[in-house]
Short mmCIF file of C-alpha atoms in Angstrom, two decimals:
data_model
loop_
_atom_site.label_atom_id
_atom_site.label_comp_id
_atom_site.label_asym_id
_atom_site.label_seq_id
_atom_site.Cartn_x
_atom_site.Cartn_y
_atom_site.Cartn_z
CA MET G 2 -16.00 7.54 -9.30
CA LYS G 3 -17.71 4.92 -7.14
CA TYR G 4 -17.07 5.24 -3.33
CA MET G 5 -17.09 2.45 -0.62
CA GLN G 6 -17.50 2.74 3.15
CA LEU G 7 -14.29 1.47 4.74
CA ASN G 8 -14.76 -1.73 6.91
CA ASN G 9 -15.83 -0.69 10.51
CA THR G 10 -15.64 2.92 9.98
CA ASP G 11 -17.91 5.76 8.65
CA LEU G 12 -15.39 6.67 5.92
CA ASN G 13 -16.42 6.90 2.50
CA ILE G 14 -13.37 6.39 0.39
CA SER G 15 -12.33 6.22 -3.33
CA PRO G 16 -11.33 2.72 -4.43
CA ILE G 17 -7.74 3.81 -4.98
CA CYS G 18 -5.43 5.44 -2.39
CA LEU G 19 -3.02 7.83 -3.44
CA GLY G 20 0.62 7.16 -2.07
CA THR G 21 2.61 9.95 -1.24
CA ALA G 22 6.18 8.46 -0.40
CA GLY G 23 7.76 10.17 -3.24
CA PHE G 24 6.53 13.70 -2.33
CA GLY G 25 9.53 15.82 -1.46
CA ASP G 26 11.77 13.04 -2.89
CA LYS G 27 10.90 12.03 -6.33
CA SER G 28 8.20 15.07 -6.75
CA ASP G 29 8.85 18.56 -5.66
CA LEU G 30 6.44 20.77 -4.15
CA GLU G 31 4.87 22.14 -7.48
CA LYS G 32 4.56 18.63 -8.73
CA SER G 33 3.29 17.22 -5.67
CA PHE G 34 0.46 19.82 -5.84
CA GLU G 35 -0.32 19.07 -9.44
CA ILE G 36 -0.65 15.48 -8.50
CA LEU G 37 -2.86 16.00 -5.46
CA ASN G 38 -5.14 18.50 -7.54
CA ALA G 39 -5.51 16.00 -10.37
CA PHE G 40 -6.34 13.11 -8.03
CA VAL G 41 -9.07 15.13 -6.21
CA TRP G 42 -10.44 16.61 -9.35
CA ALA G 43 -10.91 13.22 -10.88
CA GLY G 44 -12.93 12.10 -7.49
CA GLY G 45 -10.20 10.66 -5.44
CA ASN G 46 -10.29 11.46 -1.82
CA PHE G 47 -8.09 8.90 0.19
CA ILE G 48 -4.56 9.92 0.62
CA ASP G 49 -1.80 7.90 2.46
CA THR G 50 1.38 9.44 4.00
CA ALA G 51 3.65 8.73 6.79
CA ASN G 52 5.60 10.60 9.50
CA VAL G 53 8.79 8.90 8.44
CA TYR G 54 8.47 9.72 4.55
CA CYS G 55 11.42 11.67 3.54
CA LYS G 56 13.11 11.42 6.72
CA TRP G 57 15.49 9.08 4.99
CA LEU G 58 16.83 12.19 3.27
CA LYS G 59 19.04 14.47 5.48
CA GLY G 60 17.32 17.58 6.55
CA HIS G 61 13.93 16.87 4.74
CA GLY G 62 12.24 15.78 8.08
CA ASN G 63 8.59 14.57 7.37
CA CYS G 64 8.38 16.29 4.02
CA SER G 65 5.48 14.29 2.54
CA GLU G 66 3.49 15.38 5.50
CA GLN G 67 4.61 18.95 5.01
CA ILE G 68 3.69 19.14 1.53
CA ILE G 69 0.22 17.73 1.95
CA GLY G 70 -0.50 20.02 5.12
CA LYS G 71 0.60 22.92 2.90
CA TRP G 72 -1.80 21.77 0.13
CA LEU G 73 -4.65 21.04 2.43
CA LYS G 74 -4.35 24.64 3.65
CA GLU G 75 -4.08 26.35 0.40
CA SER G 76 -6.51 24.30 -1.62
CA GLY G 77 -9.13 24.56 1.01
CA MET G 78 -9.50 20.71 0.97
CA GLN G 79 -8.92 20.18 4.82
CA GLY G 80 -12.00 18.23 6.02
CA LYS G 81 -12.97 17.31 2.41
CA VAL G 82 -10.46 14.51 1.81
CA ILE G 83 -9.46 11.53 3.84
CA VAL G 84 -5.91 11.52 4.98
CA ALA G 85 -4.28 8.34 6.53
CA THR G 86 -0.81 8.59 8.15
CA LYS G 87 1.64 6.34 10.08
CA GLY G 88 3.70 6.28 13.13
CA ALA G 89 6.09 4.17 15.15
CA HIS G 90 8.49 3.47 12.22
CA TYR G 91 11.95 2.96 13.58
CA SER G 92 14.63 5.79 13.50
CA PHE G 93 16.99 5.63 10.64
CA GLU G 94 19.74 6.63 13.18
CA ASP G 95 18.89 3.76 15.39
CA PRO G 96 17.02 1.17 13.63
CA GLY G 97 17.48 -1.62 16.31
CA ARG G 98 15.40 0.42 18.76
CA SER G 99 11.72 -0.23 18.81
CA ARG G 100 9.35 2.89 18.66
CA VAL G 101 6.27 0.85 19.32
CA ASN G 102 5.52 2.44 22.72
CA LYS G 103 3.19 5.33 24.02
CA GLU G 104 5.83 8.04 24.12
CA ASP G 105 7.15 7.59 20.40
CA ILE G 106 3.58 6.94 19.08
CA ARG G 107 2.38 10.24 20.61
CA MET G 108 5.48 12.02 19.62
CA ASP G 109 4.86 11.00 16.00
CA LEU G 110 1.24 11.68 16.13
CA ASP G 111 1.78 15.09 17.51
CA GLU G 112 4.08 15.89 14.81
CA SER G 113 1.78 14.60 12.12
CA CYS G 114 -1.18 16.46 13.36
CA ARG G 115 0.72 19.86 13.55
CA THR G 116 2.14 19.40 10.12
CA LEU G 117 -1.12 18.23 8.51
CA GLY G 118 -3.01 20.99 10.47
CA LYS G 119 -5.42 18.46 12.00
CA ASP G 120 -6.54 18.14 15.77
CA GLU G 121 -7.80 14.50 14.92
CA MET G 122 -6.31 12.22 12.27
CA ASP G 123 -8.95 10.48 10.01
CA PHE G 124 -7.12 7.09 9.94
CA TYR G 125 -3.80 6.12 11.88
CA TRP G 126 -1.60 3.46 11.00
CA LEU G 127 1.18 1.82 13.31
CA HIS G 128 3.88 1.55 10.53
CA ARG G 129 5.90 -1.24 12.14
CA ASP G 130 5.37 -3.93 14.95
CA ASP G 131 7.35 -4.96 17.96
CA PRO G 132 6.80 -8.65 18.37
CA GLU G 133 7.82 -8.33 22.05
CA LYS G 134 5.14 -6.08 22.91
CA PRO G 135 1.96 -7.84 24.00
CA ALA G 136 -1.16 -7.03 21.85
CA GLU G 137 -2.89 -5.80 24.72
CA GLU G 138 -0.58 -3.00 25.20
CA ILE G 139 -0.74 -2.09 21.57
CA VAL G 140 -4.56 -2.00 21.68
CA ASP G 141 -4.39 0.04 24.95
CA ILE G 142 -2.35 2.95 23.22
CA LEU G 143 -4.43 3.08 20.18
CA GLU G 144 -7.83 2.91 22.06
CA GLU G 145 -6.59 5.65 24.47
CA LEU G 146 -5.66 7.95 21.50
CA LYS G 147 -9.10 7.25 20.09
CA LYS G 148 -10.90 8.08 23.27
CA GLU G 149 -9.01 11.42 23.44
CA GLY G 150 -10.24 12.19 20.03
CA ARG G 151 -6.70 12.13 18.47
CA ILE G 152 -7.50 9.50 16.00
CA ARG G 153 -10.82 8.41 14.49
CA TYR G 154 -9.79 4.89 13.34
CA TYR G 155 -6.57 2.84 13.34
CA GLY G 156 -5.16 0.00 11.49
CA PHE G 157 -1.71 -1.92 11.13
CA SER G 158 1.12 -1.71 8.62
CA ASN G 159 3.63 -4.40 8.11
CA TYR G 160 2.07 -6.62 10.80
CA ARG G 161 2.29 -10.46 10.26
CA THR G 162 -0.75 -12.77 10.43
CA GLU G 163 0.06 -14.23 13.77
CA ARG G 164 0.25 -10.96 15.27
CA LEU G 165 -3.22 -9.75 13.59
CA LYS G 166 -4.75 -12.80 14.95
CA GLU G 167 -3.40 -11.78 18.55
CA ILE G 168 -4.64 -8.18 18.24
CA ALA G 169 -7.96 -9.31 16.81
CA GLN G 170 -8.50 -11.72 19.83
CA CYS G 171 -7.78 -9.05 22.20
CA LEU G 172 -10.34 -6.63 20.59
CA ARG G 173 -12.94 -9.25 20.85
CA GLU G 174 -12.23 -9.93 24.38
CA ARG G 175 -12.79 -6.23 25.02
CA ASN G 176 -16.11 -6.17 22.81
CA LEU G 177 -14.35 -3.72 20.39
CA SER G 178 -14.73 -3.51 16.67
CA GLY G 179 -12.51 -5.97 14.72
CA ILE G 180 -9.32 -4.84 12.87
CA THR G 181 -10.33 -2.21 10.36
CA ALA G 182 -7.56 -2.65 7.87
CA VAL G 183 -3.93 -4.05 7.32
CA SER G 184 -1.55 -2.54 4.96
CA ASN G 185 1.19 -5.01 3.80
CA GLN G 186 3.22 -5.34 0.52
CA TRP G 187 1.01 -6.96 -2.10
CA SER G 188 0.69 -6.76 -5.92
CA LEU G 189 -0.33 -8.96 -8.76
CA ALA G 190 3.46 -9.67 -9.08
CA GLY G 191 4.77 -12.11 -6.68
CA ILE G 192 8.12 -11.31 -5.05
CA ASN G 193 11.00 -13.97 -5.34
CA PRO G 194 12.09 -15.10 -1.86
CA GLY G 195 14.78 -12.69 -0.50
CA GLY G 196 14.62 -10.53 -3.71
CA ASN G 197 12.46 -7.74 -2.54
CA THR G 198 13.55 -4.33 -4.16
CA ASN G 199 13.38 -2.79 -0.85
CA PRO G 200 15.61 -4.79 1.36
CA ASP G 201 14.21 -3.65 4.67
CA PRO G 202 13.75 -6.99 6.73
CA THR G 203 10.89 -5.29 8.66
CA LEU G 204 8.69 -4.98 5.62
CA VAL G 205 5.91 -7.72 5.68
CA GLU G 206 4.85 -9.38 2.38
CA PHE G 207 1.08 -10.31 1.91
CA SER G 208 0.86 -14.17 2.23
CA ARG G 209 -1.51 -16.90 1.72
CA GLU G 210 -2.16 -17.21 5.47
CA GLU G 211 -2.87 -13.56 5.35
CA TYR G 212 -5.26 -13.96 2.41
CA GLN G 213 -7.22 -16.61 4.25
CA TRP G 214 -7.41 -14.34 7.38
CA HIS G 215 -8.82 -11.49 5.53
CA CYS G 216 -11.38 -13.97 3.90
CA GLU G 217 -12.49 -15.07 7.40
CA THR G 218 -12.45 -11.63 9.04
CA GLY G 219 -13.55 -9.27 6.45
CA ALA G 220 -10.77 -6.92 7.57
CA ALA G 221 -9.85 -4.61 4.55
CA ALA G 222 -6.56 -4.80 2.87
CA VAL G 223 -4.83 -1.61 1.61
CA PRO G 224 -1.90 -2.91 0.13
CA PHE G 225 1.43 -0.89 -0.71
CA SER G 226 3.63 -1.39 -3.89
CA SER G 227 0.40 -2.43 -5.48
CA THR G 228 1.69 -2.15 -8.97
CA ALA G 229 5.07 -3.76 -8.23
CA MET G 230 6.72 -0.65 -9.38
CA GLY G 231 5.07 -0.85 -12.87
CA PHE G 232 6.65 -4.22 -13.54
CA PHE G 233 4.27 -5.35 -16.17
CA SER G 234 4.00 -2.09 -17.98
CA LYS G 235 7.85 -1.93 -18.14
CA LEU G 236 8.11 -5.39 -19.80
CA GLN G 237 5.55 -3.98 -22.37
CA LYS G 238 7.60 -1.12 -22.90
CA MET G 239 10.70 -2.89 -23.53
CA GLY G 240 8.72 -4.87 -26.31
CA LEU G 241 8.80 -8.29 -24.40
CA SER G 242 6.27 -10.66 -25.77
CA CYS G 243 5.95 -14.31 -24.95
CA THR G 244 3.43 -17.26 -24.87
CA ASP G 245 2.75 -20.06 -22.61
CA ALA G 246 4.96 -22.57 -24.87
CA GLU G 247 7.77 -20.31 -24.77
CA VAL G 248 8.04 -19.63 -21.04
CA ASP G 249 10.59 -21.84 -19.60
CA ALA G 250 13.90 -21.82 -17.69
CA SER G 251 16.04 -21.45 -20.76
CA TRP G 252 13.69 -18.81 -22.40
CA MET G 253 13.93 -16.74 -19.14
CA ARG G 254 17.78 -16.95 -18.95
CA GLU G 255 18.12 -15.78 -22.68
CA LYS G 256 15.57 -12.81 -22.28
CA GLU G 257 16.98 -11.81 -18.87
CA THR G 258 20.13 -10.69 -20.68
CA GLN G 259 18.30 -8.72 -23.24
CA ILE G 260 15.94 -6.58 -21.17
CA THR G 261 18.54 -4.23 -20.13
CA GLY G 262 15.62 -1.59 -19.37
CA LEU G 263 14.78 -3.52 -16.22
CA SER G 264 16.88 -2.75 -13.10
CA GLU G 265 18.92 -5.50 -11.51
CA SER G 266 16.69 -4.91 -8.30
CA MET G 267 13.52 -5.54 -10.26
CA LYS G 268 14.87 -8.72 -11.73
CA ARG G 269 15.88 -10.12 -8.46
CA SER G 270 12.31 -9.31 -7.18
CA TYR G 271 9.89 -10.22 -9.95
CA TRP G 272 11.60 -12.16 -12.83
CA ASN G 273 10.19 -15.36 -12.65
CA GLU G 274 7.96 -17.83 -14.55
CA THR G 275 4.66 -17.18 -12.58
CA ASN G 276 5.06 -13.45 -13.21
CA LEU G 277 5.88 -13.98 -16.70
CA ARG G 278 3.02 -16.36 -17.32
CA THR G 279 0.64 -13.53 -15.73
CA TYR G 280 2.15 -10.99 -17.89
CA GLN G 281 1.24 -13.08 -20.92
CA LYS G 282 -2.25 -13.28 -19.86
CA LEU G 283 -2.58 -9.54 -19.07
CA LEU G 284 -1.42 -8.97 -22.58
CA LYS G 285 -4.25 -11.07 -23.65
CA LEU G 286 -6.82 -9.24 -21.39
CA GLN G 287 -5.49 -5.98 -22.55
CA LYS G 288 -6.40 -7.03 -26.10
CA GLU G 289 -9.93 -8.14 -25.00
CA THR G 290 -10.54 -4.88 -22.95
CA GLY G 291 -8.43 -2.25 -24.29
CA HIS G 292 -7.15 -1.15 -20.77
CA SER G 293 -3.40 -0.81 -19.94
CA LEU G 294 -1.80 -3.09 -18.10
CA GLN G 295 -0.99 -0.90 -15.22
CA ALA G 296 -4.77 -0.29 -14.98
CA LEU G 297 -5.55 -3.88 -15.13
CA SER G 298 -2.93 -4.84 -12.61
CA LEU G 299 -4.76 -2.40 -10.24
CA ALA G 300 -8.28 -3.63 -11.11
CA TYR G 301 -7.17 -7.08 -10.01
CA PHE G 302 -7.53 -5.98 -6.41
CA PHE G 303 -11.38 -5.04 -7.04
CA ASN G 304 -12.00 -8.63 -7.53
CA GLN G 305 -11.15 -10.05 -4.08
CA PRO G 306 -13.47 -11.63 -1.61
CA PHE G 307 -12.80 -8.92 0.82
CA GLN G 308 -12.48 -5.09 0.77
CA THR G 309 -9.14 -4.31 -1.04
CA VAL G 310 -8.00 -0.42 -1.57
CA PRO G 311 -4.64 -0.50 -3.42
CA VAL G 312 -2.18 2.27 -2.50
CA THR G 313 -0.26 3.69 -5.55
CA GLY G 314 1.85 6.66 -6.13
CA VAL G 315 2.73 8.52 -9.43
CA SER G 316 5.78 10.95 -10.00
CA ASN G 317 3.82 13.16 -12.43
CA PRO G 318 0.06 13.92 -13.09
CA SER G 319 0.09 12.12 -16.55
CA GLN G 320 0.71 8.78 -14.80
CA LEU G 321 -2.74 9.27 -13.00
CA LYS G 322 -4.63 8.28 -16.12
CA ASP G 323 -3.98 4.66 -15.64
CA VAL G 324 -4.67 4.82 -11.86
CA LEU G 325 -8.01 6.66 -12.52
CA ASP G 326 -8.90 4.33 -15.38
CA ALA G 327 -8.80 1.27 -13.09
CA CYS G 328 -11.24 2.91 -10.85
CA GLU G 329 -13.77 2.55 -13.85
CA ILE G 330 -12.90 -0.93 -14.78
CA ASP G 331 -15.71 -3.29 -13.93
CA LEU G 332 -14.78 -6.85 -15.31
CA ALA G 333 -16.30 -10.11 -14.45
CA PRO G 334 -14.28 -11.82 -11.51
CA GLU G 335 -13.83 -14.98 -13.71
CA LEU G 336 -11.51 -12.75 -16.02
CA PHE G 337 -9.12 -12.64 -13.28
CA GLY G 338 -9.68 -16.34 -12.57
CA GLY G 339 -7.76 -19.27 -11.56
CA TRP G 340 -4.41 -17.91 -13.14
CA VAL G 341 -4.30 -15.24 -10.46
CA SER G 342 -5.58 -17.44 -7.37
CA ALA G 343 -3.28 -20.36 -8.40
CA GLY G 344 -0.14 -18.40 -7.80
CA GLY G 345 -0.17 -14.66 -8.61
CA GLY G 346 0.80 -11.88 -6.24
CA TYR G 347 1.23 -13.66 -2.86
CA LYS G 348 3.14 -16.77 -1.44
#
């Protein structure tokens, strides 16, 4: 597996980041250990978690971090893999109160470090924004933690482009390194307006404006939900086939009633003409290359004009095959040409 040096850091990471939001929820301890072991055995070394993962389940606490911390200790992998976690997510008991402040961020970081068995976090994301907070205040908090040796590097998850510009300007004015990375929702499948499978209004979807900003700044993108919950693969498993001539409004209405294996939330989110045309072209690319649609939809990210490391999770080790296959795909950028940049994956 080829590695890359993450933008503005000395972290050498795998081209895929393992998402662990399902640890303790969709995957129990044993299954999670199997996934972690298989990922690392194949050469993966970048693992993403968050202090809030599983706190949506009563009595589970920060279960994802708990499982990873236990695995790091028992496997001897502490210090051998790069773990990124997140803090400052709102409380599910009081979602209207911002936790983007020094006290709550320190509390989250302290719990994460204790759970993961770390004195210093490899990479730390602020999980949510508070638009009322000045960019200078946010930078102050993170730089203080960095100077104290609590975190090595930091980035921003679910931050809109205008806020990223404000933070970047603040960093420039203080002669600090630019923004290392941003983690927003992005996949090859574009989301219908108002139809996100996760209705949380604080989630930030990747946009054309953000794409241009990454091109201009060189900041890395570490997108979550990077395979659109396997949308393209699910269409193929249901036996859906189509050609450019077929895809129109009447054909879509007819087919939508027939694809009973696709949840209503996924239809609301991803069932649109652009995605179906992308699906048709992926099928053609699959015939030409032999790679699965899941692997190809991840390989799309390796053909961007800025560093992009997709985050993807699996519910069992067998699903890692497509993830790992994607790391070995080296397709000419023109194979993902205008049919992607003309509308696929972001608004």
